[in-house]
């Protein structure tokens, strides 16, 4: 089984300046199905693309403070955020540098 990309399943914010839209799951299901759970700090936005219809796509870099489940050797992770006009699970980060959050990540199987 090849594991080469991570997908953000959900996150919990632990600071008040954080903003994002996401589809929450139960905590027990998140822990069970997450391949990686980390305490991470918002570092910087690496890219932002805005479509004609107002949709947005971004790539954010997070600093890994602590790995809680699964092993991660990297000190940073990159997460893709998106926001569209449709009612689907979305996660768009309009955060401040230094905001901290728990991130629940799963591998995309290819």
Coordinates of C-alpha atoms in Angstrom, one line a residue:
X1 CA 0.0 0.0 0.0
X2 CA 1.6 3.3 -1.1
X3 CA 1.1 6.3 1.2
X4 CA 2.2 9.5 -0.5
X5 CA -0.3 12.3 0.3
X6 CA -2.1 13.4 3.4
X7 CA -5.7 14.7 3.6
X8 CA -7.0 16.8 6.4
X9 CA -9.9 15.0 8.0
X10 CA -10.7 17.7 10.6
X11 CA -9.0 19.9 13.1
X12 CA -9.6 21.4 16.6
X13 CA -8.5 25.0 17.2
X14 CA -6.9 25.9 20.5
X15 CA -6.5 29.6 20.0
X16 CA -9.1 32.3 19.4
X17 CA -7.7 34.0 16.3
X18 CA -8.2 30.8 14.1
X19 CA -10.9 30.6 11.4
X20 CA -11.8 27.8 9.1
X21 CA -14.8 25.9 7.8
X22 CA -14.9 22.1 8.1
X23 CA -17.2 19.2 8.4
X24 CA -16.9 17.9 12.0
X25 CA -16.9 14.2 12.8
X26 CA -17.1 12.6 16.2
X27 CA -13.9 12.6 18.1
X28 CA -13.8 8.9 18.6
X29 CA -14.2 8.3 14.8
X30 CA -11.5 10.9 14.1
X31 CA -9.0 9.3 16.4
X32 CA -9.8 5.8 15.0
X33 CA -9.6 6.7 11.3
X34 CA -6.7 9.3 11.5
X35 CA -3.3 8.0 10.3
X36 CA -1.6 11.0 11.9
X37 CA -2.7 13.4 14.7
X38 CA -0.4 16.4 15.4
X39 CA -0.4 19.5 17.4
X40 CA 0.6 22.1 14.8
X41 CA 1.3 25.8 14.5
X42 CA 0.2 27.9 11.5
X43 CA 3.4 29.1 9.9
X44 CA 2.6 30.8 6.5
X45 CA 0.5 30.7 3.4
X46 CA 2.6 29.3 0.5
X47 CA 0.1 29.9 -2.3
X48 CA -3.4 31.3 -2.9
X49 CA -5.5 31.0 -6.1
X50 CA -8.8 32.7 -6.5
X51 CA -11.3 31.5 -9.2
X52 CA -13.7 33.7 -11.2
X53 CA -16.6 32.4 -9.2
X54 CA -15.0 33.4 -5.8
X55 CA -13.7 29.9 -5.0
X56 CA -10.3 29.8 -3.3
X57 CA -7.5 27.3 -3.1
X58 CA -4.5 27.6 -0.9
X59 CA -1.4 25.7 0.4
X60 CA -0.5 26.4 4.0
X61 CA 2.7 25.4 5.9
X62 CA 2.3 24.3 9.5
X63 CA 5.1 23.7 12.0
X64 CA 4.7 20.3 13.8
X65 CA 5.0 20.9 17.6
X66 CA 4.2 17.4 18.7
X67 CA 3.1 14.1 17.0
X68 CA 0.3 12.5 19.0
X69 CA -0.6 9.5 16.7
X70 CA 1.6 8.2 13.9
X71 CA 5.1 9.1 13.3
X72 CA 6.2 12.1 11.4
X73 CA 9.9 12.9 10.8
X74 CA 9.3 16.3 9.1
X75 CA 9.2 19.5 11.2
X76 CA 6.7 21.0 8.8
X77 CA 3.6 19.8 6.9
X78 CA 1.8 21.4 4.0
X79 CA -2.0 21.4 3.9
X80 CA -4.3 22.4 1.1
X81 CA -7.3 24.5 1.9
X82 CA -10.3 25.3 -0.2
X83 CA -13.5 27.3 -0.2
X84 CA -16.3 27.1 -2.8
X85 CA -19.9 28.2 -3.0
X86 CA -21.1 24.6 -2.6
X87 CA -22.2 22.9 0.6
X88 CA -19.4 20.3 0.8
X89 CA -16.8 19.7 3.5
X90 CA -14.4 22.6 3.2
X91 CA -11.4 24.0 5.1
X92 CA -10.0 27.4 4.3
X93 CA -7.4 28.9 6.7
X94 CA -7.6 32.6 7.4
X95 CA -5.4 32.3 10.4
X96 CA -2.7 34.3 12.1
X97 CA 0.9 33.1 12.2
X98 CA 1.4 31.3 15.5
X99 CA -2.2 29.9 15.9
X100 CA -2.1 26.4 17.2
X101 CA -4.5 23.5 16.4
X102 CA -4.8 19.7 16.6
X103 CA -4.9 18.3 13.1
X104 CA -6.4 14.9 12.2
X105 CA -4.8 13.7 8.9
X106 CA -5.4 10.6 6.8
X107 CA -3.3 9.1 4.0
X108 CA -4.7 9.1 0.4
X109 CA -4.2 5.6 -0.9
X110 CA -3.0 5.4 -4.5

